[in-house]
Short mmCIF file of C-alpha atoms in Angstrom, two decimals:
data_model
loop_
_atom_site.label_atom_id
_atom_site.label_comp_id
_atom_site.label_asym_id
_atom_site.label_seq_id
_atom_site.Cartn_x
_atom_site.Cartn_y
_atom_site.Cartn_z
CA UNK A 24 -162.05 152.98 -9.97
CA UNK A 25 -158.64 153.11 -11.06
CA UNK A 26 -155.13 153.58 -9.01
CA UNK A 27 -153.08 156.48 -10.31
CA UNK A 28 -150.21 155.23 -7.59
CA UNK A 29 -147.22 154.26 -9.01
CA UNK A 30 -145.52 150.81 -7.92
CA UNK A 31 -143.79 151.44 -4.76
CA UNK A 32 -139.92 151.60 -5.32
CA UNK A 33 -138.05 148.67 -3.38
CA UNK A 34 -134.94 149.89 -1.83
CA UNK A 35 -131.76 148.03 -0.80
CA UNK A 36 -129.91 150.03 2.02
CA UNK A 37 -126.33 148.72 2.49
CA UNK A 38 -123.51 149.88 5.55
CA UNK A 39 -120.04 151.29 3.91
CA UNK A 40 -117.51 151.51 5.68
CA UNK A 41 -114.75 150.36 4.01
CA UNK A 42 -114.01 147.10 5.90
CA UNK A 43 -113.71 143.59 4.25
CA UNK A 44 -116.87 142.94 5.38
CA UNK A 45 -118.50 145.85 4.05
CA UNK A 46 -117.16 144.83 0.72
CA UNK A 47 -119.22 141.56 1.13
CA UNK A 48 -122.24 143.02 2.18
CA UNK A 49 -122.50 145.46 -0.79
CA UNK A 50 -121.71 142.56 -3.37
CA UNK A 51 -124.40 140.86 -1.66
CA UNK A 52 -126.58 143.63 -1.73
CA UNK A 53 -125.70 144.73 -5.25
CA UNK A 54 -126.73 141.18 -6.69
CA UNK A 55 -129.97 141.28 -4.46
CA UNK A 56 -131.15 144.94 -5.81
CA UNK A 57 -130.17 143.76 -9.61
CA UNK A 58 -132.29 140.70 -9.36
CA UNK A 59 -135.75 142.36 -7.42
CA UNK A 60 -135.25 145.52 -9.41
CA UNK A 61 -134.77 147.54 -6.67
CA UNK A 62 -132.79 150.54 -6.19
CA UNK A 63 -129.31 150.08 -3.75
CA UNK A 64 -128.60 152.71 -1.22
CA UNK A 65 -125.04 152.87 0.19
CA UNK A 66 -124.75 154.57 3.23
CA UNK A 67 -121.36 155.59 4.80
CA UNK A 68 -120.61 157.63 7.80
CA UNK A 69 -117.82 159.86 9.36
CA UNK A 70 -117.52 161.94 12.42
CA UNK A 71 -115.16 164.27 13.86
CA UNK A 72 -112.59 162.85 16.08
CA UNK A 73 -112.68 162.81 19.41
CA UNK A 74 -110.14 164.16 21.71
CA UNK A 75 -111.64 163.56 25.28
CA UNK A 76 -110.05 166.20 26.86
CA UNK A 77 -106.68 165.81 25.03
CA UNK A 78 -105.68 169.15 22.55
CA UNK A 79 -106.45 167.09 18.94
CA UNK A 80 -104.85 168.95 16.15
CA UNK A 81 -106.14 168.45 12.85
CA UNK A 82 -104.18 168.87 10.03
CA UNK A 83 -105.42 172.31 7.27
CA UNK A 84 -107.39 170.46 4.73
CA UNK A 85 -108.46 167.83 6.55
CA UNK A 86 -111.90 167.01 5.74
CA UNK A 87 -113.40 163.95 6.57
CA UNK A 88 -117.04 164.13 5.10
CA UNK A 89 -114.94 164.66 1.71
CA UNK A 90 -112.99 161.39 2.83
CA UNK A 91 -115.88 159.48 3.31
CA UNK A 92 -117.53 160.74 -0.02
CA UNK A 93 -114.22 159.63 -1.78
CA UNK A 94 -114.18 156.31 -0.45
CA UNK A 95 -118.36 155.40 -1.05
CA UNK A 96 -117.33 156.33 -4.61
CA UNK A 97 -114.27 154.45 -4.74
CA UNK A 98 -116.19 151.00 -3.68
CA UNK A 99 -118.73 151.97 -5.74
CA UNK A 100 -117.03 152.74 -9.07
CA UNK A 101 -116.68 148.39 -9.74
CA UNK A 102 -120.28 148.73 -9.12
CA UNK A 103 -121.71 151.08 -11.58
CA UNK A 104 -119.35 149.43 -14.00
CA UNK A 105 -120.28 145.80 -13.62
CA UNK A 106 -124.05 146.75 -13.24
CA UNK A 107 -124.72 149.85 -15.44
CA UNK A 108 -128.70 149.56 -14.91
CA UNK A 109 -128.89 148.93 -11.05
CA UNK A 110 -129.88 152.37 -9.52
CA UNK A 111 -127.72 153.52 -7.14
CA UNK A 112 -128.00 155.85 -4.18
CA UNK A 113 -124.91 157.50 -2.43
CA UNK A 114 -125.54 158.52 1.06
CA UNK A 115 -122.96 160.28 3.10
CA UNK A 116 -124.11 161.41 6.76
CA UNK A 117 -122.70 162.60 9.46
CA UNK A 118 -123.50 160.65 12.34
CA UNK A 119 -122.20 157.21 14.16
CA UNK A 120 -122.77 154.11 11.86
CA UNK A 121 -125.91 152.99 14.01
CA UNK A 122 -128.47 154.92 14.20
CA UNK A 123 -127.54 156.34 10.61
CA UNK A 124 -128.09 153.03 9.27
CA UNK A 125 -131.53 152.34 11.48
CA UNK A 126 -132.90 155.66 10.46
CA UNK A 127 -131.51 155.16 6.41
CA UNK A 128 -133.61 151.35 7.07
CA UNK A 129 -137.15 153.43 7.12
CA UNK A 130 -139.11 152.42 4.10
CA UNK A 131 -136.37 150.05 3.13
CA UNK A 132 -137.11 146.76 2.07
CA UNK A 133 -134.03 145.19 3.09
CA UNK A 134 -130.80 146.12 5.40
CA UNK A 135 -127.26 144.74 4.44
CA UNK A 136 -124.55 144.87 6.82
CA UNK A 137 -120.94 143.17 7.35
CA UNK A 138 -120.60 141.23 10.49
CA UNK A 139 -117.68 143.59 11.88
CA UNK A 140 -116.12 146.65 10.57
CA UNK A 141 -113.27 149.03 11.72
CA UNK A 142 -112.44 148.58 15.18
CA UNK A 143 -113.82 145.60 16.10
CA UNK A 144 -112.57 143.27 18.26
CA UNK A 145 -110.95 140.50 15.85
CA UNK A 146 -112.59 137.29 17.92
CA UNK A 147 -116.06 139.30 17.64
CA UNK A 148 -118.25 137.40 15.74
CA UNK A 149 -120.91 140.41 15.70
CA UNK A 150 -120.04 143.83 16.43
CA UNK A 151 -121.19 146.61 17.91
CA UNK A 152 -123.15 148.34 14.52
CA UNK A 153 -124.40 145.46 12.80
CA UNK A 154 -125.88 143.82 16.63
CA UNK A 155 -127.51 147.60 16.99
CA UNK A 156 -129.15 147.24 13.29
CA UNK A 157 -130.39 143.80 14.01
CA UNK A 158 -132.08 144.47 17.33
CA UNK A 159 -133.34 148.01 16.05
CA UNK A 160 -133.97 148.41 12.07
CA UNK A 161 -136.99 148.70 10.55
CA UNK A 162 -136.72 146.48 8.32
CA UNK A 163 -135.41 143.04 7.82
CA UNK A 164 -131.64 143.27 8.27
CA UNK A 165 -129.24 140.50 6.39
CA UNK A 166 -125.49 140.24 8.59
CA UNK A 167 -122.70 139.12 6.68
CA UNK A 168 -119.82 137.22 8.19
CA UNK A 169 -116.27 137.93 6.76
CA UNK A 170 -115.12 134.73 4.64
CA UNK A 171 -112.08 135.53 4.76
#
């Protein structure tokens, strides 16, 4: 009997957002997918402000899944020079970082997150996104400190 089932495809899921840490975490995960041949998923999220019962008036134009497209493909574009055969994924979804990232971990083989992002508390040495992914991805998750 032979298989007909292709090899399954390894997948490297890594949280964008931007921060100095996230710029860590996808170097990280960028040399880890080129070296196990698998394919790197960046993930970055936005969601609509929130006024809490204040009027919040957004400025015509303003667009922030657009934003957040513009900036995965800024961080990316030193990427995709630098490693011209690595597959690469761009995943834009509207959602809070957390559970986008533990649902985007599903099937993954690995999870690579910075330590803290935006809005952290600076003294924090894990924050709020990266503690969620840890204590609920399905996958093994890898947390980057900020060396700087």
């Amino acid at each position: 009997m032979t298989s007909t089932s292709a090899e399954p495809v390894r997948r490297v899921v890594v949280g964008i957002d931007g921060s100095a840490c996230s710029a860590q975490a996808l170097g990280w995960a960028t040399e880890y997918a080129e070296i196990t041949g698998a394919v790197l998923e960046a993930v970055t999220t936005w969601e609509w402000p929130n006024s809490y019962g204040v009027v919040l008036v957004v400025p015509d134009g303003y667009n922030p899944e657009a934003d957040a497209r513009a900036l995965l493909d800024d961080v990316l574009e030193t990427v995709r020079e630098n490693h011209p055969g690595l597959v690469v994924r761009l995943v834009v979804v509207r959602r809070h970082p957390a559970p986008a990232l533990v649902e985007a971990s599903r099937g993954a083989d690995l999870l690579v997150v910075g330590s803290r992002g935006h809005g952290e508390f600076t003294g924090m040495l894990l924050g709020s996104v990266s503690e969620h992914c840890v204590t609920n991805a399905h996958c093994p998750v890898l947390v980057l400190r900020d060396r700087g």
